[in-house]
Coordinates of C-alpha atoms in Angstrom, one line a residue:
M1 CA 86.8 107.3 127.9
D2 CA 85.0 107.1 124.5
E3 CA 81.3 107.3 123.8
H4 CA 81.0 103.4 123.5
E5 CA 82.6 102.9 126.8
R6 CA 80.3 105.4 128.5
L7 CA 77.3 103.7 126.9
N8 CA 78.5 100.3 128.1
R9 CA 79.0 101.6 131.7
R10 CA 75.5 103.2 131.8
E11 CA 74.1 100.0 130.4
I12 CA 75.8 97.9 133.1
V13 CA 74.6 100.2 135.9
F14 CA 71.1 100.2 134.5
I15 CA 70.8 96.4 134.3
A16 CA 72.5 96.0 137.7
S17 CA 69.9 98.3 139.2
I18 CA 67.0 96.2 137.7
G19 CA 68.7 93.0 139.0
V20 CA 69.0 94.5 142.6
G21 CA 65.3 95.6 142.4
I22 CA 64.2 92.2 141.4
L23 CA 66.2 90.5 144.2
L24 CA 64.8 92.9 146.8
N25 CA 61.2 92.3 145.6
A26 CA 61.7 88.5 145.7
L27 CA 63.1 88.7 149.3
G28 CA 60.1 90.9 150.2
T29 CA 62.4 93.8 151.3
F30 CA 61.2 96.2 148.6
K31 CA 57.8 94.8 147.5
T32 CA 55.8 98.0 147.0
L33 CA 56.5 101.7 146.5
P34 CA 56.0 103.9 149.6
G35 CA 52.6 105.5 149.6
M36 CA 51.5 103.5 146.6
N37 CA 49.9 100.0 146.2
L38 CA 52.0 99.2 143.2
D39 CA 54.2 96.1 143.1
T40 CA 57.8 97.2 142.3
A41 CA 58.2 94.3 140.0
V42 CA 55.6 96.0 137.7
L43 CA 57.7 99.2 137.6
L44 CA 60.9 97.2 137.0
T45 CA 59.2 95.3 134.1
V46 CA 58.1 98.6 132.5
I47 CA 61.3 100.5 133.0
G48 CA 63.5 97.7 131.9
G49 CA 61.4 96.5 129.1
W50 CA 59.9 99.5 127.5
R51 CA 62.4 99.5 124.6
I52 CA 61.9 95.8 124.0
F53 CA 58.1 96.3 123.9
Y54 CA 58.3 99.3 121.7
E55 CA 60.8 97.8 119.2
S56 CA 59.0 94.4 118.9
F57 CA 55.6 95.8 118.4
S58 CA 56.8 98.6 116.0
E59 CA 58.6 95.9 113.9
L60 CA 55.3 93.9 113.8
L61 CA 53.0 96.8 113.0
L62 CA 55.2 99.0 110.8
H63 CA 57.3 96.4 108.9
R64 CA 55.2 93.2 109.4
R65 CA 58.2 91.5 110.9
I66 CA 58.2 89.1 113.7
S67 CA 61.2 89.1 116.0
A68 CA 62.3 87.0 118.9
D69 CA 61.6 90.1 121.2
L70 CA 58.0 89.8 120.3
A71 CA 57.7 86.4 122.0
V72 CA 59.4 87.9 125.1
S73 CA 57.1 90.9 125.1
I74 CA 54.0 88.7 124.8
A75 CA 55.2 86.5 127.7
A76 CA 56.0 89.5 129.9
I77 CA 52.7 91.3 129.2
A78 CA 50.7 88.1 129.7
A79 CA 52.5 87.5 133.1
L80 CA 51.6 91.1 134.2
L81 CA 48.0 90.7 133.2
I82 CA 47.5 87.6 135.6
G83 CA 49.5 89.2 138.4
E84 CA 52.8 87.2 138.0
Y85 CA 54.8 90.4 138.3
L86 CA 58.1 88.9 139.4
A87 CA 58.1 86.4 136.5
A88 CA 57.6 89.2 134.0
A89 CA 60.4 91.2 135.6
E90 CA 62.7 88.2 135.4
V91 CA 62.0 87.6 131.8
I92 CA 62.9 91.2 131.0
F93 CA 66.1 91.0 133.0
I94 CA 67.3 88.0 131.1
M95 CA 66.7 89.9 127.9
L96 CA 68.6 92.9 129.1
I97 CA 71.6 90.7 129.9
G98 CA 71.5 89.2 126.4
G99 CA 71.3 92.6 124.8
A100 CA 74.2 93.8 126.9
L101 CA 76.4 90.9 125.8
E102 CA 75.5 91.6 122.2
H103 CA 76.4 95.2 122.5
Y104 CA 79.7 94.3 124.1
A105 CA 80.6 92.1 121.2
V106 CA 79.7 94.8 118.7
A107 CA 81.7 97.4 120.6
K108 CA 84.8 95.3 120.1
T109 CA 84.8 96.6 116.5
H110 CA 84.8 100.2 117.6
S111 CA 88.5 100.4 118.3
A112 CA 89.4 99.5 114.7
L113 CA 87.5 102.4 113.4
E114 CA 88.9 104.8 116.0
K115 CA 92.4 103.8 115.1
L116 CA 91.6 104.6 111.4
L117 CA 90.2 108.0 112.3
E118 CA 93.3 108.9 114.3
L119 CA 95.4 108.6 111.1
A120 CA 93.7 111.7 109.6
P121 CA 95.2 115.0 110.9
K122 CA 92.6 117.4 112.2
T123 CA 94.3 120.5 110.7
A124 CA 96.3 121.4 107.6
C125 CA 98.8 124.1 106.6
I126 CA 97.7 125.6 103.3
K127 CA 99.4 128.2 101.0
R128 CA 97.0 131.0 100.0
D129 CA 98.1 134.4 98.4
G130 CA 101.7 133.7 99.4
E131 CA 100.9 133.1 103.1
E132 CA 100.8 129.9 105.1
L133 CA 97.5 129.3 107.0
E134 CA 96.6 126.6 109.6
V135 CA 93.1 125.6 109.0
S136 CA 90.8 122.6 109.9
V137 CA 90.8 119.8 107.4
E138 CA 87.2 120.6 106.6
Q139 CA 88.2 124.0 105.2
V140 CA 90.6 122.6 102.7
Q141 CA 89.3 122.7 99.2
V142 CA 90.2 120.7 96.1
G143 CA 93.0 122.6 94.3
D144 CA 94.5 124.1 97.6
I145 CA 98.3 123.7 98.1
V146 CA 98.9 121.9 101.3
I147 CA 102.3 122.0 103.0
V148 CA 103.4 118.9 104.9
R149 CA 106.7 119.0 106.8
S150 CA 109.0 116.2 107.9
G151 CA 107.4 113.9 110.5
E152 CA 103.8 115.1 109.8
R153 CA 100.9 113.1 108.5
I154 CA 99.4 114.0 105.1
P155 CA 95.9 115.5 105.5
V156 CA 94.5 115.1 102.0
D157 CA 94.9 113.1 98.8
G158 CA 96.8 115.0 96.2
I159 CA 99.8 115.3 93.8
I160 CA 103.2 116.6 94.9
V161 CA 104.0 120.0 93.1
A162 CA 107.2 120.7 95.1
G163 CA 109.6 118.8 97.2
R164 CA 111.0 115.3 97.6
S165 CA 110.5 112.9 100.5
S166 CA 110.1 109.3 101.8
V167 CA 106.5 108.6 102.6
N168 CA 105.4 105.7 104.9
Q169 CA 102.2 104.3 103.3
A170 CA 101.9 101.2 105.4
P171 CA 98.6 102.2 107.1
L172 CA 96.9 102.3 103.7
T173 CA 98.9 99.9 101.3
G174 CA 100.7 97.7 103.7
E175 CA 104.0 98.4 102.0
S176 CA 106.8 97.3 104.3
V177 CA 109.2 100.2 103.4
P178 CA 108.6 103.9 102.9
V179 CA 108.1 105.0 99.3
D180 CA 110.2 107.7 97.7
K181 CA 108.0 110.5 96.4
T182 CA 108.8 113.5 94.2
V183 CA 107.1 116.0 92.0
G184 CA 104.2 114.5 90.1
D185 CA 103.7 111.5 92.4
E186 CA 100.4 110.9 94.2
V187 CA 100.2 110.9 98.0
F188 CA 97.3 109.9 100.3
A189 CA 95.7 111.2 103.5
G190 CA 96.8 109.4 106.7
T191 CA 100.2 108.5 105.4
L192 CA 103.4 109.7 107.1
N193 CA 105.9 112.1 105.6
E194 CA 109.1 110.8 107.0
L195 CA 111.8 113.0 105.4
G196 CA 111.7 116.4 103.7
A197 CA 108.9 119.0 103.1
L198 CA 106.2 118.6 100.5
E199 CA 103.8 120.9 98.7
I200 CA 100.8 119.0 97.6
R201 CA 97.9 120.1 95.3
T202 CA 94.7 118.7 96.8
T203 CA 92.6 116.3 94.8
H204 CA 90.3 114.8 97.4
V205 CA 89.4 115.8 101.0
G206 CA 87.5 114.2 103.8
S207 CA 85.3 111.2 103.0
E208 CA 86.5 111.3 99.3
T209 CA 90.1 110.4 100.3
K210 CA 91.3 106.8 100.2
L211 CA 91.3 106.9 104.0
G212 CA 87.8 108.2 104.1
Q213 CA 86.6 105.4 101.8
I214 CA 88.3 102.9 104.1
V215 CA 86.5 104.3 107.1
R216 CA 83.2 104.0 105.2
L217 CA 84.0 100.3 104.4
V218 CA 84.8 99.5 108.1
R219 CA 81.5 101.2 109.2
E220 CA 79.5 99.2 106.8
A221 CA 81.2 96.0 108.0
Q222 CA 80.3 96.9 111.6
E223 CA 76.7 97.4 110.7
R224 CA 76.4 93.9 109.2
K225 CA 75.1 91.2 111.5
G226 CA 76.3 87.6 111.1
K227 CA 74.0 84.7 110.1
V228 CA 74.2 83.2 113.6
Q229 CA 73.5 86.5 115.2
R230 CA 70.2 86.6 113.3
L231 CA 69.1 83.0 114.2
A232 CA 66.8 84.1 116.9
D233 CA 65.0 86.5 114.7
K234 CA 65.0 84.0 111.8
Y235 CA 63.4 81.3 113.9
A236 CA 61.0 83.7 115.5
Q237 CA 59.1 83.9 112.2
W238 CA 57.6 80.5 112.8
F239 CA 58.3 80.2 116.6
V240 CA 56.0 83.0 117.7
P241 CA 52.9 81.8 115.7
V242 CA 53.5 78.2 117.0
L243 CA 53.9 79.6 120.5
L244 CA 50.5 81.5 120.2
L245 CA 48.9 78.4 118.8
V246 CA 50.1 76.2 121.6
G247 CA 48.9 78.9 124.1
G248 CA 45.5 78.9 122.4
L249 CA 45.2 75.1 122.5
T250 CA 46.3 75.1 126.2
F251 CA 43.4 77.7 126.9
L252 CA 40.9 75.4 125.0
I253 CA 41.9 72.2 126.8
A254 CA 42.1 73.7 130.3
Q255 CA 38.8 75.7 129.9
F256 CA 36.6 73.3 128.0
G257 CA 38.3 70.0 128.3
L258 CA 39.3 70.0 132.0
G259 CA 36.7 72.5 133.1
L260 CA 39.1 74.7 135.1
E261 CA 38.2 78.1 136.4
I262 CA 39.3 81.0 134.2
Q263 CA 42.1 82.1 136.7
Q264 CA 43.6 78.6 136.6
T265 CA 43.3 78.5 132.8
L266 CA 45.0 81.8 132.3
L267 CA 47.8 80.7 134.7
R268 CA 48.5 77.7 132.6
V269 CA 48.4 79.6 129.3
V270 CA 50.9 82.2 130.8
S271 CA 53.1 79.3 132.1
V272 CA 53.4 77.9 128.5
L273 CA 54.3 81.4 127.2
V274 CA 56.9 82.0 129.9
V275 CA 58.4 78.6 129.8
A276 CA 58.6 78.6 126.0
C277 CA 60.0 82.2 125.9
P278 CA 63.2 82.1 123.9
C279 CA 65.5 83.6 126.5
A280 CA 68.0 80.8 126.2
M281 CA 68.1 81.2 122.4
V282 CA 68.5 85.0 122.7
L283 CA 71.2 84.6 125.3
S284 CA 73.2 81.8 123.7
T285 CA 74.7 83.5 120.7
P286 CA 76.1 86.7 122.5
T287 CA 77.3 84.6 125.4
A288 CA 79.2 82.2 123.1
V289 CA 80.6 85.2 121.1
V290 CA 81.8 87.0 124.3
A291 CA 83.4 83.7 125.6
A292 CA 85.2 83.2 122.3
L293 CA 86.4 86.9 122.2
G294 CA 87.9 86.4 125.7
R295 CA 89.6 83.1 124.8
L296 CA 91.1 84.6 121.7
A297 CA 92.3 87.6 123.6
R298 CA 94.1 85.4 126.1
S299 CA 95.9 83.8 123.1
G300 CA 97.0 87.1 121.8
I301 CA 94.4 87.2 119.0
L302 CA 92.1 90.3 118.7
A303 CA 88.9 89.7 116.7
K304 CA 86.8 92.7 115.5
G305 CA 83.5 91.2 116.5
G306 CA 81.3 88.2 116.7
I307 CA 80.4 88.2 113.1
Y308 CA 84.0 87.4 112.1
I309 CA 84.2 84.5 114.6
E310 CA 80.9 83.0 113.4
Q311 CA 81.7 83.1 109.7
L312 CA 84.9 81.2 110.3
A313 CA 82.9 77.9 110.3
E314 CA 82.1 78.5 106.6
V315 CA 85.5 79.6 105.4
D316 CA 87.1 77.6 102.5
C317 CA 89.3 80.5 101.2
I318 CA 91.7 82.7 103.2
A319 CA 93.2 86.0 101.9
F320 CA 96.3 87.1 103.7
D321 CA 97.7 90.7 103.8
K322 CA 101.5 90.5 103.6
T323 CA 103.2 93.2 105.7
G324 CA 103.0 92.4 109.4
T325 CA 100.9 89.3 108.7
L326 CA 103.0 86.8 106.8
T327 CA 106.1 89.0 107.2
E328 CA 107.5 90.9 110.2
G329 CA 106.8 94.3 108.7
K330 CA 110.3 95.7 108.6
P331 CA 113.1 95.2 106.1
K332 CA 116.2 93.2 106.9
V333 CA 119.5 92.6 105.1
Q334 CA 119.1 89.4 103.1
I335 CA 122.1 89.3 100.8
V336 CA 125.5 91.1 100.7
I337 CA 127.3 90.8 97.4
P338 CA 130.9 92.1 97.4
L339 CA 132.4 93.4 94.2
G340 CA 135.9 93.6 93.1
N341 CA 138.4 92.8 95.9
C342 CA 136.0 93.7 98.8
T343 CA 134.7 91.2 101.4
V344 CA 131.2 91.0 102.7
N345 CA 132.3 92.5 106.1
E346 CA 134.0 95.5 104.4
V347 CA 130.8 96.3 102.4
L348 CA 128.8 96.1 105.6
Q349 CA 131.2 98.2 107.6
F350 CA 131.4 101.0 105.1
A351 CA 127.7 101.1 104.5
A352 CA 126.9 101.0 108.2
A353 CA 129.4 103.8 108.9
A354 CA 127.7 106.0 106.4
E355 CA 124.2 105.1 107.4
Q356 CA 124.6 105.2 111.2
M357 CA 123.3 108.8 111.5
S358 CA 120.3 108.2 109.2
E359 CA 116.7 107.5 110.4
H360 CA 115.7 105.7 107.3
V361 CA 114.5 102.0 107.9
F362 CA 117.0 100.8 105.3
A363 CA 119.8 102.5 107.3
Q364 CA 118.6 101.0 110.5
A365 CA 118.5 97.6 108.9
I366 CA 122.1 97.9 107.6
V367 CA 123.4 99.1 110.9
N368 CA 121.6 96.3 112.8
E369 CA 123.1 93.7 110.5
A370 CA 126.6 95.0 111.0
K371 CA 126.1 94.9 114.8
K372 CA 124.7 91.4 114.5
Q373 CA 127.9 90.3 112.7
N374 CA 129.9 92.0 115.6
L375 CA 131.6 94.4 113.1
Q376 CA 133.3 97.5 114.3
I377 CA 131.5 100.5 112.7
P378 CA 134.0 103.2 111.9
A379 CA 133.2 106.9 112.7
A380 CA 131.8 109.1 110.0
T381 CA 131.9 112.8 109.3
D382 CA 130.2 115.2 106.8
F383 CA 127.0 113.2 106.8
Q384 CA 124.5 114.3 104.2
T385 CA 121.1 112.8 103.3
I386 CA 120.0 113.2 99.6
L387 CA 116.2 112.8 99.9
G388 CA 114.8 109.9 98.1
M389 CA 118.2 108.8 96.8
G390 CA 120.7 107.9 99.5
V391 CA 123.3 109.1 101.9
Q392 CA 127.0 110.1 101.8
A393 CA 129.7 110.5 104.5
V394 CA 133.4 110.6 104.9
V395 CA 134.8 107.4 106.4
N396 CA 138.5 106.9 107.0
G397 CA 139.2 109.7 104.6
K398 CA 137.0 108.4 101.8
T399 CA 133.6 109.6 100.7
V400 CA 131.2 106.6 101.0
L401 CA 128.0 106.7 99.0
V402 CA 125.1 104.4 99.9
G403 CA 121.9 104.5 97.9
S404 CA 119.9 103.7 94.7
K405 CA 121.4 102.9 91.4
S406 CA 120.4 106.3 90.0
F407 CA 122.1 108.0 92.9
I408 CA 125.3 106.2 92.6
A409 CA 125.4 106.6 88.7
E410 CA 124.8 110.4 89.2
Q411 CA 127.8 110.6 91.6
I412 CA 130.4 108.3 89.9
G413 CA 129.1 107.6 86.3
E414 CA 127.4 104.7 84.5
I415 CA 127.1 101.3 86.3
D416 CA 129.0 98.6 84.6
E417 CA 127.0 95.8 82.9
A418 CA 127.8 93.0 85.3
T419 CA 126.6 95.0 88.3
Q420 CA 123.5 96.0 86.3
Q421 CA 122.7 92.4 85.7
Q422 CA 123.0 91.5 89.4
L423 CA 120.7 94.5 90.2
N424 CA 118.2 93.2 87.7
Q425 CA 118.2 89.7 89.1
L426 CA 117.8 90.9 92.7
A427 CA 114.8 93.1 91.5
Q428 CA 113.2 90.1 89.7
Q429 CA 113.5 88.1 93.0
G430 CA 111.7 90.8 94.9
F431 CA 114.6 92.4 96.7
T432 CA 115.4 96.1 97.2
A433 CA 119.0 96.6 96.1
I434 CA 121.3 99.3 97.5
L435 CA 124.7 100.1 96.1
V436 CA 127.7 100.9 98.3
A437 CA 130.5 103.0 96.6
V438 CA 133.6 105.0 97.7
V439 CA 135.3 108.0 96.1
D440 CA 138.9 108.7 97.0
A441 CA 139.6 112.4 96.4
Q442 CA 143.3 112.0 96.9
T443 CA 143.8 109.5 94.0
N444 CA 140.7 110.8 92.1
S445 CA 139.3 107.3 91.9
H446 CA 136.0 105.6 92.6
S447 CA 134.6 102.1 92.9
I448 CA 131.5 100.2 93.7
L449 CA 132.2 98.0 96.8
G450 CA 129.1 95.9 96.7
I451 CA 125.4 95.4 96.7
I452 CA 123.1 95.1 99.8
A453 CA 119.8 93.4 99.1
L454 CA 117.0 94.0 101.6
A455 CA 113.6 92.6 102.0
D456 CA 110.8 92.2 104.5
Q457 CA 111.5 89.2 106.7
L458 CA 109.1 86.2 106.5
R459 CA 107.6 85.2 109.8
L460 CA 109.0 81.9 111.1
Q461 CA 105.5 80.3 111.4
A462 CA 104.1 81.7 108.1
K463 CA 104.9 78.7 105.9
E464 CA 103.8 76.2 108.6
T465 CA 100.5 78.2 109.2
V466 CA 99.6 78.0 105.5
Q467 CA 100.3 74.3 105.4
Q468 CA 98.1 73.7 108.4
L469 CA 95.3 75.7 106.9
K470 CA 95.4 73.6 103.8
A471 CA 95.4 70.4 105.9
M472 CA 92.3 71.7 107.7
G473 CA 90.4 71.9 104.4
I474 CA 91.0 75.4 103.2
S475 CA 91.0 75.0 99.4
K476 CA 92.6 78.3 98.5
V477 CA 95.1 80.6 100.2
V478 CA 95.5 84.1 98.6
L479 CA 98.1 86.9 99.2
L480 CA 97.1 90.5 98.8
T481 CA 99.7 93.2 99.1
G482 CA 100.4 96.9 98.2
D483 CA 104.0 95.9 97.4
N484 CA 105.2 95.3 93.9
A485 CA 104.7 92.1 92.0
A486 CA 108.4 90.9 92.4
I487 CA 108.2 91.1 96.1
A488 CA 104.7 89.5 96.2
R489 CA 105.9 86.7 93.9
R490 CA 108.9 85.9 96.2
I491 CA 106.8 85.8 99.4
A492 CA 104.0 83.8 97.7
H493 CA 106.6 81.2 96.5
E494 CA 108.3 81.0 100.0
V495 CA 105.0 80.6 101.9
G496 CA 103.3 78.4 99.4
V497 CA 100.1 80.3 98.7
D498 CA 98.0 79.5 95.7
E499 CA 97.7 83.0 94.1
F500 CA 98.8 86.6 94.8
H501 CA 97.7 90.0 93.8
A502 CA 100.2 93.0 94.1
E503 CA 100.2 96.8 94.0
L504 CA 96.8 97.0 95.6
L505 CA 95.3 99.9 97.5
P506 CA 92.8 99.0 100.2
Q507 CA 89.8 99.3 97.8
G508 CA 91.6 97.0 95.4
K509 CA 92.0 94.4 98.2
V510 CA 88.2 94.7 99.0
A511 CA 87.4 94.2 95.3
I512 CA 89.5 91.0 95.3
V513 CA 87.9 89.7 98.4
Q514 CA 84.5 90.4 96.9
Q515 CA 85.4 88.5 93.8
L516 CA 86.5 85.5 96.0
Q517 CA 83.2 85.7 97.9
N518 CA 81.3 85.6 94.6

């Protein structure tokens, strides 16, 4: 149980205790404290409302600011002064419920921050004086060499000085496939090193990393209140003075116009203050927000807080992230291009046979496509992974190579011009192209069997959703992604968005959103 859950439970127990006390007082079961001539409603009002009293009057005296809580405090104190203790306690109880609902809505944002913080490792393996030391991330300094092994998350921002690997940057950039990294490339804290060991020279640590900056942005977003959430305080600026004026007029009319006794006059003044107390206004927003959060959750939609729901009413532009939002977030085989005398099925069979022992997402996509086509996948031996390049294995007595253009060229020589043109066309269309080749040691020959084009799959409802948004009056739909421009252009065209921005880190996405807001 995290701190927010503990606070919520304590708050619920506290409010429930106040409510039970008020009920017992109203029933006459627990009217006074034993041995004391003190109405329990007075005690409940003071215990339940001391924070409301303190904050409302300190806002007035220290910051010259009138809040909705000030009207509540005035009504409760006035009720206490004329002996209407139960009314005072009820007013405070209603305010406590409103505050609890508001805290519940705000706490919904906490899980997003917790998930971000979980991405950052708590320790790091560093190399000092030829030795490997396990230290806390706080002890890592700029310039330290950090060692990250396969399957570990990277704890710092830095530059690779040794090693080659495939790094999953989806938590930061939203890229749908892991990125091949080698010496000289930049890596970021919180990303996952999927294959191979890396030695990284640290450039940023802690709050200075890209992940640390994202956490700061989320915290700032959590601290902001929505316009609707501030309505009660906004209207309190004129509501409280008007309320006091009406109370004063009531006193004058009752005392001098009707000639009532002072006790009756004060009772009428307090009645005006209590009846006009903005409990309904204070309760309405958090109640509506909590109801909306619950309704969205039942529909499978998780909102980070009330502010985001409230501001939807004013939206005229929507910016979509790509991976996992408009797309499914995992690559799939889109096109298989056979070369020479090969068929599509033969290209898939050889590729799946070589890739079946690999854990790379491209390998899984190829194997899944072969199974989907009900193809028999031959057995493979002598499997090898060449980090960041591809794989090779022996299938039916032939060495099968599956990987990037540079990998295939390194193994069999230059790629012919026709194949190169097809690769260029696929790249321009936003596809990731993989070559499949075989080497026959017996005949000392080699050939490229075909090309497999992969891409993140578009969600079935993505295009329809964008069309519906435009029909609802959204004037601009924007795509933001960490993927390259070719991929972004293809998705933007297929979905029908108005503009796209590619190769963005999270800070870049924030900057684009701020430009749209301006």
